[in-house]
Amino acid sequence: MAGREDGATGARGREGWESHRATWAEELLDQLRPAGRDVRKVVDWLAEAVHGTACLLDGAGTLLAGRPVLLDDDLVADVLAGRFASAALQDRGRHLRLVRVGGPHPPAAGVLAVSRATPFGRQTSGMVARTAAVVELLLRAHETAAAGHRLEQATSALRLAILQLLMVEDIVAARRVAAGLWPGLLDTDTACVYVMEVHRDERDRLAADCLEATAGQALVVRCPAIDEHVIVVAPVDTIGEKLRSLADAGPRTFLGGSTRHSLAGTAAAYGQAVSALAVARFRPGGTAVYAERTRPERLMQPEALDAWSARLLRPLDVLPHHTRAELLATTRLGLECTAVSAAKVLGVSRNTVRARMERVEGLLGADFSRLTVRAAVHLALNSEAALGHDPGADPAPRTGTVRFADLLTGPALRTWAHELLGRLTADARDLRGTLRTWIAAGGNAERAALLLGVHAQTVREHVRGAEPVLERQLLAAGSDLYEVVLAHLVVGDLVPPALGR
């Protein structure tokens, strides 16, 4: 009589049993559909199907799914240890079934326990056994997915670590880290840096597309500072075209690229890419490269610019190489963005960023609260990065001392500055006057508003209105803003700071 409660005898009974079996088997298989695959739902389904209570315990006896079932700890331990694959017993008016699921040993193993008031027959026993198999499949799938996610997080952290090492010019360490997973990736002396921008909800998809498109030939990093950005360090020339294709294919996707730099100049290249990205936002195609736009430093006399930059940065040359590299990389980024963002990119605290920049201020005798000073130092840092200045090399002989003001007097540079700022005159608002006052006030809208006798919001609207006219991003500190500051210095609207004398 035991085990007969699930169905009747005879042909009709067997047909009914087979029909019911097909029904519950289909329901169980439905739990494996992509829309399902939830262990908790499977355990709840089993409890309802056998008219009892079911639960899933992990290797430590913690409840993972279902409602608690009163179980003997020693019996659970025996099942978990593999001494029994399953167990069936009657205890205090309850009928119990325990089935081991998961890995061969705790804590990977688990126990599926089912309790009901009536005995388990052939059908309900089969339901428990089949459900245990489904639960095990789902647990393994979950663990595989979790392992894949952990691997992706680890490789993503390694990519970020390599980028941070490149930012501080530790090329040897960056190559060592990259060699284990991406052999040959940094077996080059130069690279371009690209920054792609998309809505933050789409960034993971974009990063995956970049990884697939570059096929291990580029360093792809989710920017730790800006949720919308993906950074790509591309040693291979063809990478740029592949990234442009991704930008063309995605809505509201923008791409900014740098010129080719040495690996030690990755920080400067990143700044160029961010600057180009600001231009890309105003372009129909959504892409821009730093070299596409005339830059003020290209219009300066190269030897004079090199001489002035080297003299301005000379106080840093007495520092150990790694210390100098850290200070310069931090200052480059600190001039391009906020201390918080620079800290995230470099993997240090914002207090460290501020301390390093204050040390540079002291060594150079500079005041970074003044935008004219920041623009001048930014120019010197980019000049050094472009020319590959070697702090240990003997300085080239020079016939005279070049001042910063001397760099701003060339006819080509004056033509560029007048053309750039002249674009603002077409607007009925006094955008140029507002912009000049705002720069003189250190980029502070409130102070500029007091000087102009207008509301601070008016100042911000004027500065924001100048951005598409100049094709430069101004409210966020960076290369674009410093170019506009240099233009004001060239035309005489602002007084050049006395640096590098």
XYZ file of C-alpha atoms in Angstrom, residues 194-199 202-216 218-221 228-234 238-256 277 280 284-288:
58
model
C 40.711 57.720 -27.648
C 37.801 58.598 -25.366
C 34.305 57.444 -26.329
C 31.198 58.874 -24.719
C 27.750 57.318 -24.467
C 24.888 57.320 -21.975
C 25.008 51.963 -22.458
C 28.661 52.138 -21.372
C 29.084 48.435 -20.576
C 27.736 47.544 -24.004
C 30.055 50.071 -25.637
C 33.067 48.750 -23.704
C 32.228 45.201 -24.813
C 31.910 46.391 -28.422
C 35.308 48.122 -28.156
C 36.917 44.949 -26.816
C 35.451 42.924 -29.659
C 36.360 45.470 -32.322
C 39.952 45.891 -31.135
C 40.511 42.121 -30.690
C 43.193 42.463 -28.007
C 44.190 47.976 -27.617
C 43.768 48.719 -23.934
C 40.057 49.294 -23.252
C 39.181 50.820 -19.869
C 29.832 57.937 -19.642
C 33.415 57.449 -20.868
C 35.395 54.513 -22.240
C 39.152 55.084 -22.644
C 41.071 53.247 -25.376
C 44.880 53.251 -25.632
C 45.597 52.161 -29.196
C 43.801 50.880 -37.549
C 42.054 51.032 -34.176
C 40.876 54.599 -34.761
C 38.850 53.614 -37.820
C 37.220 50.735 -35.949
C 36.206 53.056 -33.117
C 34.784 55.548 -35.619
C 32.593 52.769 -36.978
C 31.269 52.130 -33.469
C 30.577 55.832 -33.003
C 28.717 55.975 -36.326
C 26.613 52.945 -35.426
C 25.538 54.115 -31.960
C 23.083 56.952 -31.288
C 24.479 59.810 -29.193
C 27.911 58.211 -29.258
C 30.918 60.544 -29.511
C 34.615 59.899 -30.115
C 37.626 62.071 -29.382
C 35.699 64.828 -27.484
C 33.023 65.994 -31.358
C 27.549 66.152 -37.184
C 29.560 62.926 -37.292
C 30.223 62.926 -33.552
C 33.982 62.360 -33.953
C 37.041 64.593 -33.764
